[in-house]
GROMACS .gro file of C-alpha atoms in nm:
model
  276
    1MET     CA    1  -5.666 -11.412  -4.524
    2SER     CA    2  -5.602 -11.641  -4.822
    3GLU     CA    3  -5.976 -11.643  -4.889
    4THR     CA    4  -6.016 -11.265  -4.861
    5PHE     CA    5  -5.695 -11.091  -4.977
    6GLN     CA    6  -5.571 -11.178  -5.325
    7ILE     CA    7  -5.224 -11.032  -5.267
    8PHE     CA    8  -5.174 -11.248  -4.958
    9ALA     CA    9  -5.328 -11.552  -5.132
   10ASN     CA   10  -5.075 -11.538  -5.419
   11ASP     CA   11  -4.772 -11.555  -5.190
   12TYR     CA   12  -4.942 -11.801  -4.958
   13ASN     CA   13  -5.031 -12.038  -5.245
   14ARG     CA   14  -4.676 -12.037  -5.381
   15GLN     CA   15  -4.541 -12.114  -5.036
   16PHE     CA   16  -4.804 -12.386  -4.992
   17MET     CA   17  -4.687 -12.567  -5.306
   18VAL     CA   18  -4.326 -12.568  -5.179
   19ASN     CA   19  -4.351 -12.615  -4.803
   20PRO     CA   20  -4.702 -12.590  -4.648
   21ILE     CA   21  -4.570 -12.558  -4.293
   22ILE     CA   22  -4.857 -12.336  -4.171
   23LYS     CA   23  -5.127 -12.579  -4.284
   24THR     CA   24  -4.925 -12.875  -4.156
   25ILE     CA   25  -4.900 -12.727  -3.807
   26TYR     CA   26  -5.270 -12.633  -3.819
   27TYR     CA   27  -5.386 -12.983  -3.917
   28LEU     CA   28  -5.157 -13.159  -3.667
   29ALA     CA   29  -5.270 -12.931  -3.384
   30THR     CA   30  -5.638 -12.966  -3.478
   31PHE     CA   31  -5.634 -13.346  -3.489
   32GLY     CA   32  -5.418 -13.376  -3.176
   33ILE     CA   33  -5.644 -13.149  -2.970
   34ALA     CA   34  -5.961 -13.313  -3.104
   35LEU     CA   35  -5.829 -13.661  -3.022
   36LYS     CA   36  -5.736 -13.555  -2.669
   37LEU     CA   37  -6.077 -13.393  -2.611
   38VAL     CA   38  -6.261 -13.702  -2.735
   39THR     CA   39  -6.066 -13.941  -2.513
   40ASP     CA   40  -6.107 -13.708  -2.213
   41LEU     CA   41  -6.481 -13.695  -2.281
   42PHE     CA   42  -6.503 -14.072  -2.242
   43GLU     CA   43  -6.251 -14.065  -1.952
   44GLU     CA   44  -6.010 -14.280  -2.151
   45LYS     CA   45  -5.642 -14.260  -2.238
   46VAL     CA   46  -5.517 -14.214  -2.593
   47LYS     CA   47  -5.464 -14.565  -2.730
   48ALA     CA   48  -5.147 -14.694  -2.892
   49TYR     CA   49  -5.306 -14.721  -3.237
   50GLN     CA   50  -5.428 -14.360  -3.208
   51TYR     CA   51  -5.072 -14.247  -3.143
   52GLY     CA   52  -4.983 -14.445  -3.454
   53LEU     CA   53  -5.251 -14.264  -3.655
   54TYR     CA   54  -5.115 -13.930  -3.538
   55ILE     CA   55  -4.755 -14.016  -3.625
   56GLY     CA   56  -4.859 -14.154  -3.963
   57PHE     CA   57  -5.061 -13.839  -4.028
   58ALA     CA   58  -4.760 -13.620  -3.947
   59LEU     CA   59  -4.527 -13.820  -4.173
   60TRP     CA   60  -4.783 -13.805  -4.455
   61LEU     CA   61  -4.813 -13.425  -4.434
   62ILE     CA   62  -4.433 -13.396  -4.438
   63ALA     CA   63  -4.378 -13.640  -4.725
   64VAL     CA   64  -4.650 -13.537  -4.974
   65PRO     CA   65  -4.511 -13.183  -5.040
   66PHE     CA   66  -4.196 -13.344  -5.186
   67MET     CA   67  -4.403 -13.474  -5.479
   68SER     CA   68  -4.399 -13.283  -5.806
   69ASN     CA   69  -4.659 -13.007  -5.832
   70SER     CA   70  -4.990 -13.146  -5.953
   71ALA     CA   71  -5.356 -13.174  -5.859
   72LEU     CA   72  -5.288 -13.521  -5.718
   73LYS     CA   73  -5.027 -13.381  -5.479
   74VAL     CA   74  -5.270 -13.125  -5.337
   75TRP     CA   75  -5.557 -13.377  -5.317
   76LEU     CA   76  -5.340 -13.631  -5.133
   77TYR     CA   77  -5.224 -13.361  -4.891
   78TYR     CA   78  -5.579 -13.271  -4.784
   79LEU     CA   79  -5.730 -13.621  -4.792
   80PRO     CA   80  -5.605 -13.771  -4.459
   81SER     CA   81  -5.726 -13.478  -4.246
   82GLN     CA   82  -6.081 -13.532  -4.372
   83LEU     CA   83  -6.058 -13.908  -4.327
   84LEU     CA   84  -5.949 -13.851  -3.968
   85THR     CA   85  -6.246 -13.618  -3.920
   86VAL     CA   86  -6.472 -13.901  -4.037
   87TYR     CA   87  -6.286 -14.139  -3.804
   88LEU     CA   88  -6.349 -13.911  -3.505
   89GLY     CA   89  -6.715 -13.889  -3.603
   90ILE     CA   90  -6.746 -14.269  -3.612
   91TYR     CA   91  -6.562 -14.292  -3.281
   92LEU     CA   92  -6.807 -14.049  -3.121
   93LEU     CA   93  -7.109 -14.237  -3.257
   94CYS     CA   94  -6.976 -14.571  -3.130
   95HIS     CA   95  -6.904 -14.440  -2.780
   96TYR     CA   96  -7.147 -14.154  -2.710
   97ARG     CA   97  -7.353 -14.372  -2.474
   98GLN     CA   98  -7.044 -14.396  -2.253
   99VAL     CA   99  -7.048 -14.024  -2.173
  100LYS     CA  100  -7.058 -14.029  -1.793
  101GLN     CA  101  -7.128 -13.661  -1.725
  102SER     CA  102  -7.491 -13.659  -1.843
  103SER     CA  103  -7.726 -13.791  -2.107
  104PHE     CA  104  -7.764 -13.427  -2.217
  105LEU     CA  105  -7.397 -13.415  -2.315
  106GLY     CA  106  -7.432 -13.756  -2.478
  107LYS     CA  107  -7.691 -13.617  -2.721
  108TYR     CA  108  -7.455 -13.338  -2.824
  109THR     CA  109  -7.174 -13.590  -2.864
  110ARG     CA  110  -7.391 -13.797  -3.100
  111LEU     CA  111  -7.487 -13.488  -3.301
  112ILE     CA  112  -7.125 -13.381  -3.346
  113GLY     CA  113  -7.033 -13.736  -3.449
  114ILE     CA  114  -7.296 -13.735  -3.723
  115MET     CA  115  -7.185 -13.390  -3.841
  116ALA     CA  116  -6.818 -13.493  -3.851
  117ILE     CA  117  -6.898 -13.787  -4.078
  118ILE     CA  118  -7.128 -13.592  -4.311
  119PHE     CA  119  -6.910 -13.283  -4.341
  120GLY     CA  120  -6.586 -13.484  -4.357
  121LEU     CA  121  -6.713 -13.669  -4.662
  122SER     CA  122  -6.860 -13.349  -4.810
  123ILE     CA  123  -6.523 -13.175  -4.781
  124VAL     CA  124  -6.354 -13.465  -4.966
  125VAL     CA  125  -6.610 -13.442  -5.247
  126GLU     CA  126  -6.578 -13.063  -5.273
  127ASP     CA  127  -6.197 -13.081  -5.261
  128THR     CA  128  -6.196 -13.340  -5.539
  129PHE     CA  129  -6.410 -13.123  -5.765
  130ILE     CA  130  -6.224 -12.796  -5.694
  131ILE     CA  131  -5.874 -12.940  -5.712
  132TYR     CA  132  -5.924 -13.141  -6.031
  133PHE     CA  133  -6.168 -12.920  -6.223
  134ARG     CA  134  -6.120 -12.560  -6.099
  135ASP     CA  135  -5.761 -12.519  -5.979
  136ILE     CA  136  -5.454 -12.492  -6.203
  137TYR     CA  137  -5.116 -12.624  -6.089
  138HIS     CA  138  -4.891 -12.569  -6.390
  139THR     CA  139  -4.535 -12.448  -6.333
  140ASN     CA  140  -4.598 -12.111  -6.496
  141MET     CA  141  -4.964 -12.083  -6.389
  142LEU     CA  142  -5.089 -12.130  -6.035
  143LYS     CA  143  -5.454 -12.076  -5.951
  144ILE     CA  144  -5.590 -12.210  -5.622
  145HIS     CA  145  -5.937 -12.163  -5.475
  146ASN     CA  146  -5.876 -12.137  -5.101
  147ARG     CA  147  -6.237 -12.141  -4.986
  148ASN     CA  148  -6.407 -12.470  -4.901
  149VAL     CA  149  -6.776 -12.408  -4.837
  150SER     CA  150  -6.831 -12.745  -4.665
  151GLU     CA  151  -6.546 -12.681  -4.422
  152ASP     CA  152  -6.672 -12.330  -4.344
  153LEU     CA  153  -7.023 -12.464  -4.276
  154PHE     CA  154  -6.876 -12.736  -4.053
  155HIS     CA  155  -6.686 -12.483  -3.842
  156ILE     CA  156  -6.984 -12.249  -3.816
  157SER     CA  157  -7.210 -12.539  -3.713
  158LEU     CA  158  -6.965 -12.646  -3.441
  159CYS     CA  159  -6.957 -12.291  -3.305
  160ILE     CA  160  -7.337 -12.272  -3.296
  161ILE     CA  161  -7.360 -12.608  -3.117
  162ALA     CA  162  -7.098 -12.502  -2.863
  163ILE     CA  163  -7.278 -12.174  -2.789
  164LYS     CA  164  -7.613 -12.351  -2.758
  165TYR     CA  165  -7.466 -12.613  -2.525
  166PHE     CA  166  -7.312 -12.364  -2.285
  167LEU     CA  167  -7.622 -12.145  -2.282
  168SER     CA  168  -7.863 -12.433  -2.226
  169ASN     CA  169  -7.976 -12.558  -1.890
  170TYR     CA  170  -7.794 -12.873  -1.791
  171GLN     CA  171  -8.004 -13.185  -1.764
  172THR     CA  172  -7.921 -13.489  -1.556
  173GLU     CA  173  -8.011 -13.851  -1.540
  174ASN     CA  174  -8.237 -13.766  -1.247
  175GLU     CA  175  -8.455 -13.550  -1.473
  176GLU     CA  176  -8.545 -13.859  -1.676
  177VAL     CA  177  -8.723 -14.005  -1.374
  178PRO     CA  178  -9.099 -13.921  -1.354
  179LEU     CA  179  -9.177 -13.654  -1.097
  180ALA     CA  180  -9.407 -13.882  -0.898
  181GLU     CA  181  -9.138 -14.148  -0.875
  182LYS     CA  182  -8.878 -13.887  -0.786
  183ALA     CA  183  -9.100 -13.759  -0.504
  184ASN     CA  184  -9.141 -14.114  -0.374
  185LEU     CA  185  -8.764 -14.165  -0.379
  186ILE     CA  186  -8.706 -13.843  -0.185
  187SER     CA  187  -8.969 -13.942   0.066
  188ALA     CA  188  -8.814 -14.286   0.107
  189VAL     CA  189  -8.474 -14.132   0.168
  190HIS     CA  190  -8.620 -13.899   0.428
  191ASP     CA  191  -8.796 -14.182   0.615
  192SER     CA  192  -8.510 -14.433   0.603
  193THR     CA  193  -8.259 -14.297   0.847
  194ASP     CA  194  -8.082 -14.633   0.836
  195VAL     CA  195  -7.990 -14.570   0.472
  196TYR     CA  196  -7.919 -14.199   0.459
  197GLU     CA  197  -7.833 -13.951   0.725
  198GLU     CA  198  -8.032 -13.631   0.736
  199GLU     CA  199  -7.750 -13.431   0.579
  200GLN     CA  200  -7.731 -13.673   0.285
  201TYR     CA  201  -8.103 -13.629   0.230
  202TYR     CA  202  -8.066 -13.253   0.203
  203PHE     CA  203  -7.761 -13.299  -0.020
  204ASP     CA  204  -7.963 -13.515  -0.259
  205ARG     CA  205  -8.229 -13.246  -0.277
  206PHE     CA  206  -7.959 -12.987  -0.331
  207MET     CA  207  -7.826 -13.191  -0.626
  208ASP     CA  208  -8.176 -13.223  -0.767
  209LYS     CA  209  -8.241 -12.849  -0.738
  210TYR     CA  210  -7.927 -12.745  -0.925
  211GLY     CA  211  -7.914 -13.036  -1.170
  212ILE     CA  212  -7.596 -13.188  -1.028
  213THR     CA  213  -7.511 -13.528  -1.177
  214GLN     CA  214  -7.400 -13.824  -0.968
  215ARG     CA  215  -7.034 -13.783  -1.062
  216GLU     CA  216  -7.048 -13.408  -1.002
  217GLY     CA  217  -7.210 -13.481  -0.664
  218GLU     CA  218  -6.912 -13.694  -0.564
  219ILE     CA  219  -6.676 -13.413  -0.659
  220LEU     CA  220  -6.898 -13.151  -0.493
  221GLN     CA  221  -6.882 -13.337  -0.161
  222LEU     CA  222  -6.503 -13.323  -0.176
  223LEU     CA  223  -6.510 -12.957  -0.276
  224LEU     CA  224  -6.715 -12.889   0.036
  225GLN     CA  225  -6.436 -13.061   0.231
  226ARG     CA  226  -6.195 -12.798   0.089
  227LYS     CA  227  -5.999 -13.056  -0.112
  228HIS     CA  228  -5.787 -12.951  -0.410
  229ASN     CA  229  -5.832 -13.084  -0.763
  230GLN     CA  230  -5.537 -13.323  -0.739
  231GLU     CA  231  -5.664 -13.465  -0.409
  232ILE     CA  232  -6.008 -13.518  -0.565
  233ALA     CA  233  -5.854 -13.685  -0.871
  234ASN     CA  234  -5.651 -13.922  -0.652
  235GLN     CA  235  -5.946 -14.012  -0.428
  236LEU     CA  236  -6.191 -14.077  -0.714
  237TYR     CA  237  -5.932 -14.227  -0.952
  238LEU     CA  238  -5.999 -13.964  -1.220
  239SER     CA  239  -5.768 -13.760  -1.438
  240LEU     CA  240  -5.696 -13.403  -1.331
  241GLY     CA  241  -5.854 -13.274  -1.652
  242THR     CA  242  -6.178 -13.462  -1.582
  243VAL     CA  243  -6.197 -13.317  -1.231
  244LYS     CA  244  -6.145 -12.965  -1.367
  245THR     CA  245  -6.421 -13.018  -1.624
  246HIS     CA  246  -6.670 -13.138  -1.360
  247THR     CA  247  -6.570 -12.857  -1.124
  248HIS     CA  248  -6.627 -12.602  -1.402
  249ASN     CA  249  -6.974 -12.751  -1.467
  250ILE     CA  250  -7.056 -12.729  -1.094
  251PHE     CA  251  -6.953 -12.362  -1.089
  252ILE     CA  252  -7.182 -12.291  -1.385
  253LYS     CA  253  -7.480 -12.467  -1.227
  254LEU     CA  254  -7.434 -12.293  -0.892
  255GLN     CA  255  -7.356 -11.961  -1.067
  256VAL     CA  256  -7.035 -11.908  -0.873
  257GLU     CA  257  -6.675 -11.833  -0.966
  258ARG     CA  258  -6.476 -11.944  -0.659
  259ARG     CA  259  -6.460 -12.254  -0.440
  260SER     CA  260  -6.547 -12.056  -0.131
  261GLU     CA  261  -6.873 -11.951  -0.295
  262VAL     CA  262  -6.964 -12.317  -0.348
  263CYS     CA  263  -6.955 -12.368   0.029
  264GLU     CA  264  -7.159 -12.053   0.082
  265VAL     CA  265  -7.432 -12.170  -0.157
  266TRP     CA  266  -7.452 -12.510   0.016
  267GLU     CA  267  -7.455 -12.361   0.367
  268ALA     CA  268  -7.728 -12.113   0.273
  269TYR     CA  269  -7.938 -12.393   0.122
  270GLU     CA  270  -7.888 -12.623   0.420
  271LYS     CA  271  -7.981 -12.344   0.663
  272SER     CA  272  -8.300 -12.265   0.472
  273GLU     CA  273  -8.401 -12.632   0.465
  274LEU     CA  274  -8.341 -12.681   0.837
  275SER     CA  275  -8.544 -12.371   0.920
  276GLN     CA  276  -8.852 -12.502   0.742
   0.00000   0.00000   0.00000
């Protein structure tokens, strides 16, 4: 609204120079949610130093507005949020190979990490130019440009990536294996009854057909045993959020909406395989 409606922007900008509570809440929520999503992605807990970053960020956003009105005050207020965006990008790039769900998701993680670094720095550069050379922060004259093109492009790019990810077919580590080798592995499983039981053989083929990853396969087996999310989390030593994420991915791949339908899909597949 501050970018589109001049009347709203005037009141909003005056309030921002006194007590930018709306932006403060927005930035704190954005960084907190992003940090939690990143750590969940790598199946980690938020570290002590990351809590320290968050607390320091909050204190900074509270303290800076008490400075006298100037371009420096506004620049210092925006700076840490972009530096934290760059930090998250570096964190993603350093850890994207640890993504356990699939190599497919790892590629998206790496892409978002690169974008966070590039756009984070671009936003700092654009803010510096606009704040120091375009905006006016005199007591009797206040003129603020609310639009940041780099930030808008960053948000749009993230939305496009998210849509593309959820509309794409999921790939698994199994798909990286040559088809001939994969066929040999399936044949070996079928012939070695000492290693796999017949049901496990069909389950492996079921996973291969629907692109189920190894971790999702472990959760799927427990879903077929009618176990709840908390029971699955306890048995596999995973967080409840991680189990929910994997379960959601399984539902997408099987094109179902309820747990009972997961069992129906498996039973129909097993029946068709046994009848051949």
